[in-house]
């Protein structure tokens, strides 16, 4: 972990989406220096599934050694942004750092993304970042520190990152384009940078999306907080950078990244928009069910599909089904498999006791997955993570993404039998 230096003592940090997760972690790191934190977030009342409000975050910030100003802010509302900025300046005398962390996500393709979801992502991610920056810039220009940090990815134009979730990518890249433009526009006055994790980061939202067990493949929010702290220590001349958390911490001399892992030594999920795999921090990855490196696997000729392997896999899956699994999943999956022993198959986890079979399910599938027969068998035997397959383009998904991710938990339970 990166030690605090006290450099941010008395500085005012305005953070959107700071009531929980990454935003709160950055706030707490700065608070340990004695910083003033403006918590600009929507959650004034406790969410039934997500812990944390702007008021509970304020108490934690005070306990950590900082001062806090909780403000109810929906970044889609320009008036709420302006009001929070005015309150921050009135209470603390200015704004030194802005962190644009608030974001919305829907990992759905073009035909599966409702207009309401498109508007939500565009208005929170791109427009919200732009408007919050615009409101803070007059005060940032007066600061000796003067940093804007957007939690957004490098502008990777590989079509892989557009084809599965085009709207989300456009909205997220809009935040990154704010970095590109504003860094140049305010060069010498304000440092404007982007920060993005190399791996999945474990938050309550990730728990909801990925289900129980996803945490072992993630790092803690602390790695983002430490990386952000590194950036805030840099001069205004450090601007226009698209920073990966692990890389900047290596430059700071951090060598042991096990301290950031939820489960040290376990293979980690790479984050979106990065073409490289994260370093798997383990000497013996095979003992943790580690996956082969994607680049190595793609460089080798594809293995010959095993005759009858899909049928055998479904037979074992059927034997593993129970009412408890059905009750916990409540979804129908359809598999479009190419190659030997392929065709259309289904896994019904809605009907009593569950069912599997060849052909289309009797009721409409919630999720349709398309892949090769060989990758299907690898997925169900634990040799290929569905998330990795999806992000590398080997698995195409239509339908409810949350239910698709839920299937990974079921696969983990069956690995020992396959």
Coordinates of C-alpha atoms in Angstrom, one line a residue:
X1 CA 0.0 0.0 0.0
X2 CA 1.1 3.5 -0.7
X3 CA 1.8 5.6 2.4
X4 CA 0.2 9.0 2.9
X5 CA 2.5 12.1 2.8
X6 CA 0.2 14.8 4.1
X7 CA 0.5 16.7 0.8
X8 CA -3.3 17.1 0.5
X9 CA -3.8 18.6 3.9
X10 CA -6.3 21.5 3.6
X11 CA -7.0 20.8 -0.1
X12 CA -10.6 20.6 -1.3
X13 CA -11.4 17.5 -3.4
X14 CA -14.8 17.4 -5.2
X15 CA -15.8 13.8 -6.0
X16 CA -18.8 12.6 -7.9
X17 CA -20.3 9.3 -6.9
X18 CA -18.4 9.3 -3.6
X19 CA -21.0 7.7 -1.4
X20 CA -19.5 4.2 -1.9
X21 CA -17.0 2.1 -3.9
X22 CA -14.1 3.7 -5.8
X23 CA -15.3 7.3 -5.2
X24 CA -15.4 6.8 -1.4
X25 CA -12.0 5.0 -1.4
X26 CA -10.4 8.0 -3.1
X27 CA -12.1 10.3 -0.6
X28 CA -10.8 8.3 2.4
X29 CA -7.3 8.3 1.0
X30 CA -7.3 12.1 0.7
X31 CA -9.0 12.4 4.1
X32 CA -6.1 10.7 5.8
X33 CA -4.0 13.7 4.8
X34 CA -6.6 16.1 6.3
X35 CA -8.3 17.1 3.0
X36 CA -11.7 18.6 2.6
X37 CA -14.0 16.3 0.7
X38 CA -17.1 17.3 -1.2
X39 CA -19.3 14.2 -1.5
X40 CA -21.3 14.8 -4.6
X41 CA -23.6 11.8 -5.1
X42 CA -27.3 10.9 -5.4
X43 CA -27.7 8.5 -2.4
X44 CA -29.2 10.4 0.5
X45 CA -31.2 7.4 1.7
X46 CA -29.9 3.9 2.1
X47 CA -30.2 1.6 -0.9
X48 CA -31.7 -1.8 -0.1
X49 CA -28.8 -3.7 -1.8
X50 CA -26.0 -1.2 -1.8
X51 CA -24.6 0.1 1.5
X52 CA -23.6 3.7 1.9
X53 CA -25.1 7.2 1.6
X54 CA -23.5 10.7 1.3
X55 CA -24.0 11.0 5.1
X56 CA -22.4 7.7 6.1
X57 CA -19.5 8.5 3.8
X58 CA -19.1 11.9 5.5
X59 CA -18.8 10.2 8.9
X60 CA -16.1 7.9 7.6
X61 CA -14.2 10.8 6.0
X62 CA -14.3 12.7 9.3
X63 CA -13.1 9.6 11.2
X64 CA -10.2 9.3 8.8
X65 CA -9.1 12.8 9.5
X66 CA -10.7 14.9 6.9
X67 CA -13.6 17.4 6.7
X68 CA -16.7 16.5 4.7
X69 CA -19.5 18.3 2.9
X70 CA -22.2 15.9 1.7
X71 CA -24.2 17.2 -1.3
X72 CA -27.1 15.6 -3.0
X73 CA -26.0 15.7 -6.7
X74 CA -27.4 13.9 -9.7
X75 CA -24.8 14.9 -12.4
X76 CA -27.6 14.9 -15.0
X77 CA -28.9 18.0 -13.2
X78 CA -26.8 21.1 -14.0
X79 CA -28.4 23.1 -11.2
X80 CA -27.5 20.5 -8.6
X81 CA -23.9 20.5 -9.8
X82 CA -23.7 24.3 -9.6
X83 CA -25.3 24.4 -6.2
X84 CA -22.8 21.8 -4.8
X85 CA -19.9 23.8 -6.3
X86 CA -21.1 27.0 -4.7
X87 CA -21.5 25.3 -1.3
X88 CA -18.0 23.8 -1.6
X89 CA -16.5 27.2 -2.3
X90 CA -18.5 28.9 0.4
X91 CA -17.4 26.3 3.0
X92 CA -13.9 25.5 2.0
X93 CA -12.8 28.6 0.0
X94 CA -12.2 26.9 -3.3
X95 CA -11.7 23.7 -5.2
X96 CA -8.3 22.1 -5.8
X97 CA -9.1 18.7 -7.2
X98 CA -12.1 17.3 -9.2
X99 CA -12.7 13.5 -9.5
X100 CA -15.3 12.6 -12.1
X101 CA -16.2 9.1 -10.9
X102 CA -20.0 8.9 -11.3
X103 CA -20.8 6.5 -14.1
X104 CA -23.6 4.2 -15.4
X105 CA -23.1 0.9 -17.2
X106 CA -25.2 -1.4 -19.3
X107 CA -23.3 -4.2 -21.1
X108 CA -25.8 -4.7 -23.8
X109 CA -25.6 -4.7 -27.6
X110 CA -27.3 -2.1 -29.8
X111 CA -30.7 -3.9 -30.2
X112 CA -30.8 -4.9 -26.6
X113 CA -30.2 -1.4 -25.1
X114 CA -33.4 0.6 -24.5
X115 CA -33.2 4.3 -25.3
X116 CA -33.7 5.1 -21.6
X117 CA -30.4 3.2 -20.8
X118 CA -28.6 5.0 -23.7
X119 CA -29.7 8.4 -22.3
X120 CA -28.7 7.4 -18.8
X121 CA -25.2 6.4 -19.8
X122 CA -24.6 9.4 -22.1
X123 CA -26.0 11.9 -19.5
X124 CA -24.1 10.6 -16.5
X125 CA -20.9 9.5 -18.1
X126 CA -20.2 12.0 -20.8
X127 CA -22.5 15.0 -20.2
X128 CA -22.2 14.8 -16.4
X129 CA -18.4 14.7 -16.5
X130 CA -18.4 17.7 -19.0
X131 CA -20.8 19.8 -16.9
X132 CA -19.1 19.1 -13.5
X133 CA -15.7 19.9 -15.0
X134 CA -17.1 23.1 -16.5
X135 CA -18.6 24.2 -13.2
X136 CA -15.3 23.5 -11.3
X137 CA -12.8 24.9 -13.8
X138 CA -13.1 28.6 -12.8
X139 CA -12.1 27.6 -9.2
X140 CA -9.5 25.0 -10.2
X141 CA -7.7 27.7 -12.3
X142 CA -7.1 29.6 -9.0
X143 CA -5.6 26.5 -7.2
X144 CA -1.9 25.7 -6.9
X145 CA -2.7 22.0 -7.2
X146 CA -5.4 22.1 -9.9
X147 CA -6.2 18.5 -11.0
X148 CA -9.1 16.9 -12.8
X149 CA -9.2 13.1 -12.8
X150 CA -11.7 11.2 -14.8
X151 CA -12.3 7.5 -14.0
X152 CA -12.3 6.5 -17.7
X153 CA -10.3 4.2 -20.0
X154 CA -7.6 4.8 -22.6
X155 CA -9.1 5.5 -26.1
X156 CA -8.6 2.1 -27.5
X157 CA -10.2 1.9 -31.0
X158 CA -10.1 -1.9 -31.3
X159 CA -13.6 -2.8 -32.6
X160 CA -13.7 -5.5 -30.0
X161 CA -14.6 -3.0 -27.3
X162 CA -17.5 -1.5 -29.4
X163 CA -19.3 -4.5 -30.9
X164 CA -20.7 -6.0 -27.7
X165 CA -21.7 -2.8 -25.8
X166 CA -21.5 0.1 -28.2
X167 CA -23.5 2.6 -26.2
X168 CA -21.5 2.1 -23.0
X169 CA -18.3 2.4 -24.9
X170 CA -19.3 5.6 -26.5
X171 CA -20.5 7.1 -23.1
X172 CA -17.3 6.0 -21.3
X173 CA -15.0 7.2 -24.1
X174 CA -16.8 10.5 -23.9
X175 CA -15.3 11.0 -20.5
X176 CA -11.9 10.1 -21.9
X177 CA -12.3 12.6 -24.8
X178 CA -13.0 15.3 -22.1
X179 CA -9.4 14.5 -20.9
X180 CA -8.0 14.8 -24.4
X181 CA -9.7 18.1 -25.0
X182 CA -9.5 19.8 -21.6
X183 CA -5.9 18.8 -21.0
X184 CA -4.9 20.8 -24.1
X185 CA -7.3 23.6 -23.5
X186 CA -6.1 24.3 -19.9
X187 CA -2.5 23.3 -20.4
X188 CA -0.3 25.0 -17.8
X189 CA -3.4 25.9 -15.6
X190 CA -5.0 22.5 -14.8
X191 CA -3.7 19.0 -15.0
X192 CA -6.4 16.8 -16.6
X193 CA -5.9 13.0 -16.6
X194 CA -7.7 9.7 -16.8
X195 CA -7.3 6.7 -14.5
X196 CA -8.4 3.2 -15.3
X197 CA -7.8 -0.2 -13.5
X198 CA -5.9 -3.0 -15.1
X199 CA -8.2 -5.5 -13.4
X200 CA -11.8 -5.7 -12.2
X201 CA -12.3 -3.9 -8.9
X202 CA -14.5 -5.3 -6.2
X203 CA -17.4 -3.1 -5.1
X204 CA -20.9 -3.7 -3.9
X205 CA -22.1 -2.9 -7.5
X206 CA -19.7 -5.6 -8.9
X207 CA -21.1 -8.0 -6.3
X208 CA -24.6 -7.4 -7.7
X209 CA -23.5 -7.7 -11.3
X210 CA -21.2 -10.7 -11.0
X211 CA -22.8 -12.5 -8.1
X212 CA -21.3 -14.4 -5.2
X213 CA -17.7 -15.5 -5.8
X214 CA -16.7 -12.8 -8.3
X215 CA -14.7 -11.1 -5.6
X216 CA -11.9 -13.6 -5.7
X217 CA -11.1 -12.4 -9.3
X218 CA -10.9 -8.7 -8.3
X219 CA -8.7 -6.3 -6.6
X220 CA -9.7 -3.9 -3.8
X221 CA -10.7 -0.3 -4.3
X222 CA -7.5 0.6 -2.5
X223 CA -5.4 0.2 -5.6
X224 CA -7.4 2.9 -7.4
X225 CA -7.3 5.2 -4.3
X226 CA -3.5 4.8 -4.2
X227 CA -3.1 5.4 -7.9
X228 CA -5.2 8.6 -7.7
X229 CA -3.2 9.8 -4.8
X230 CA 0.0 9.4 -6.9
X231 CA -1.6 11.5 -9.6
X232 CA -2.7 14.3 -7.2
X233 CA 0.9 14.6 -6.0
X234 CA 2.2 15.4 -9.5
X235 CA 2.5 19.0 -10.9
X236 CA 0.1 20.7 -13.3
X237 CA 2.5 19.8 -16.1
X238 CA 1.5 16.2 -15.7
X239 CA -1.5 16.3 -18.0
X240 CA -3.3 14.5 -20.8
X241 CA -2.3 11.1 -19.6
X242 CA -4.4 7.9 -19.7
X243 CA -3.0 6.1 -16.6
X244 CA -3.4 2.4 -15.6
X245 CA -3.4 2.0 -11.9
X246 CA -0.8 -0.8 -11.8
X247 CA 1.6 1.0 -14.0
X248 CA 1.8 4.3 -12.0
X249 CA 2.1 2.4 -8.7
X250 CA 5.1 0.4 -10.2
X251 CA 6.7 3.8 -11.0
X252 CA 6.2 4.7 -7.3
X253 CA 8.1 1.6 -6.3
X254 CA 5.2 -0.7 -5.5
X255 CA 6.3 -4.3 -6.2
X256 CA 3.9 -6.5 -4.2
X257 CA 0.4 -6.3 -5.8
X258 CA -0.8 -9.2 -3.7
X259 CA -1.8 -6.6 -1.0
X260 CA -4.4 -5.2 -3.4
X261 CA -6.0 -8.6 -4.2
X262 CA -9.2 -9.8 -2.5
X263 CA -7.7 -13.3 -2.8
X264 CA -3.9 -13.1 -3.1
X265 CA -2.6 -15.4 -5.8
X266 CA -5.9 -15.9 -7.6
X267 CA -6.2 -15.2 -11.3
X268 CA -7.6 -11.7 -11.9
X269 CA -10.3 -10.6 -14.4
X270 CA -8.9 -8.0 -16.8
X271 CA -10.9 -4.8 -17.1
X272 CA -12.6 -3.6 -20.2
X273 CA -10.8 -1.6 -22.9
X274 CA -7.4 -3.1 -22.4
X275 CA -6.0 -5.5 -24.9
X276 CA -3.5 -7.1 -22.5
X277 CA -4.0 -9.5 -19.7
X278 CA -3.2 -8.4 -16.1
X279 CA -0.2 -10.0 -14.3
X280 CA -1.5 -13.0 -12.4
X281 CA 0.2 -12.7 -9.1
X282 CA 0.9 -16.3 -8.4
X283 CA 3.9 -18.6 -8.8
X284 CA 1.8 -21.6 -9.4
X285 CA -1.3 -20.5 -11.2
X286 CA -2.4 -24.0 -12.0
X287 CA -3.3 -24.6 -8.3
X288 CA -5.8 -21.8 -8.6
X289 CA -7.4 -22.9 -11.8
X290 CA -5.6 -20.2 -13.8
X291 CA -6.4 -19.6 -17.4
X292 CA -3.8 -19.8 -20.2
X293 CA -2.8 -16.4 -21.4
X294 CA -5.1 -15.3 -24.2
X295 CA -2.3 -14.3 -26.5
X296 CA -0.6 -17.7 -26.1
X297 CA -3.8 -19.6 -26.6
X298 CA -4.6 -17.6 -29.8
X299 CA -1.1 -18.1 -31.2
X300 CA -1.5 -21.9 -31.1
X301 CA -3.6 -23.8 -33.6
X302 CA -7.1 -24.5 -32.2
X303 CA -7.5 -27.9 -30.6
X304 CA -9.6 -30.4 -32.4
X305 CA -13.1 -30.6 -31.0
X306 CA -13.8 -33.7 -29.0
X307 CA -16.5 -35.9 -30.4
X308 CA -19.5 -36.0 -28.1
X309 CA -18.0 -33.6 -25.6
X310 CA -20.9 -31.2 -25.6
X311 CA -23.4 -34.0 -25.1
X312 CA -21.3 -35.4 -22.3
X313 CA -21.0 -32.0 -20.7
X314 CA -24.8 -31.4 -20.8
X315 CA -25.4 -34.9 -19.3
X316 CA -23.1 -34.0 -16.3
X317 CA -24.8 -30.6 -16.0
X318 CA -28.2 -32.3 -15.9
X319 CA -27.1 -34.6 -13.2
X320 CA -25.9 -31.6 -11.2
X321 CA -29.1 -29.7 -11.3
X322 CA -31.3 -29.2 -8.2
X323 CA -34.3 -27.1 -7.1
X324 CA -31.9 -24.9 -5.1
X325 CA -29.9 -24.1 -8.3
X326 CA -33.1 -23.4 -10.2
X327 CA -34.4 -21.2 -7.4
X328 CA -31.2 -19.2 -7.2
X329 CA -30.8 -18.7 -11.0
X330 CA -34.3 -18.3 -12.5
X331 CA -33.1 -18.1 -16.2
X332 CA -33.2 -20.0 -19.5
X333 CA -30.0 -20.2 -21.4
X334 CA -29.7 -21.0 -25.1
X335 CA -26.4 -22.0 -26.7
X336 CA -25.6 -21.7 -30.4
X337 CA -22.6 -23.8 -30.8
X338 CA -20.4 -24.1 -33.9
X339 CA -18.3 -27.1 -34.8
X340 CA -18.6 -30.8 -34.2
X341 CA -21.3 -31.9 -31.8
X342 CA -22.7 -28.3 -32.0
X343 CA -26.1 -26.8 -33.0
X344 CA -28.7 -25.3 -30.7
X345 CA -28.8 -26.5 -27.0
X346 CA -30.6 -25.1 -23.9
X347 CA -30.2 -25.0 -20.2
X348 CA -33.6 -24.4 -18.4
X349 CA -33.1 -23.1 -14.9
X350 CA -36.7 -21.9 -14.5
X351 CA -38.7 -25.1 -14.6
X352 CA -38.9 -27.3 -11.5
X353 CA -35.8 -29.3 -11.1
X354 CA -34.2 -27.8 -14.2
X355 CA -33.7 -29.3 -17.6
X356 CA -31.2 -29.5 -20.5
X357 CA -31.5 -30.6 -24.1
X358 CA -30.8 -30.3 -27.8
X359 CA -32.8 -27.8 -29.7
X360 CA -34.6 -24.6 -28.6
X361 CA -36.1 -24.3 -25.2
X362 CA -39.9 -24.4 -24.9
X363 CA -40.0 -20.9 -23.4
X364 CA -38.1 -17.9 -24.8
X365 CA -34.4 -17.8 -23.6
X366 CA -33.3 -15.0 -21.3
X367 CA -29.8 -15.3 -22.6
X368 CA -28.4 -16.6 -25.9
X369 CA -24.7 -17.5 -26.0
X370 CA -22.8 -18.2 -29.3
X371 CA -19.4 -19.9 -29.3
X372 CA -17.5 -22.9 -30.5
X373 CA -18.1 -26.3 -29.1
X374 CA -14.5 -26.4 -27.8
X375 CA -14.9 -23.1 -25.9
X376 CA -18.2 -24.3 -24.5
X377 CA -16.6 -27.4 -23.0
X378 CA -13.7 -25.3 -21.7
X379 CA -16.1 -22.9 -20.0
X380 CA -18.0 -25.6 -18.2
X381 CA -14.9 -27.3 -17.1
X382 CA -13.3 -24.2 -15.7
X383 CA -10.5 -23.8 -18.3
X384 CA -12.0 -20.7 -19.8
X385 CA -13.8 -17.9 -17.8
X386 CA -16.9 -16.7 -19.5
X387 CA -15.9 -13.1 -18.9
X388 CA -12.5 -13.7 -20.6
X389 CA -14.3 -15.4 -23.5
X390 CA -16.7 -12.5 -23.9
X391 CA -14.1 -9.8 -23.7
X392 CA -11.9 -11.6 -26.2
X393 CA -14.7 -12.0 -28.7
X394 CA -14.9 -15.8 -28.4
X395 CA -18.3 -15.6 -26.7
X396 CA -21.2 -13.6 -28.0
X397 CA -24.1 -12.8 -25.7
X398 CA -27.6 -11.6 -26.4
X399 CA -30.1 -10.9 -23.7
X400 CA -29.8 -10.2 -20.0
X401 CA -26.1 -9.7 -19.2
X402 CA -26.6 -10.0 -15.4
X403 CA -28.1 -13.5 -15.9
X404 CA -25.2 -14.4 -18.2
X405 CA -22.7 -13.5 -15.5
X406 CA -24.8 -15.4 -13.0
X407 CA -24.2 -18.6 -15.0
X408 CA -20.4 -18.3 -14.2
X409 CA -21.2 -19.2 -10.5
X410 CA -23.1 -22.3 -11.6
X411 CA -20.1 -23.3 -13.8
X412 CA -17.7 -23.0 -10.9
X413 CA -19.9 -25.4 -8.9
X414 CA -19.8 -28.0 -11.7
X415 CA -16.0 -27.7 -12.5
X416 CA -15.1 -30.5 -10.2
X417 CA -17.3 -32.9 -12.1
X418 CA -16.3 -32.0 -15.6

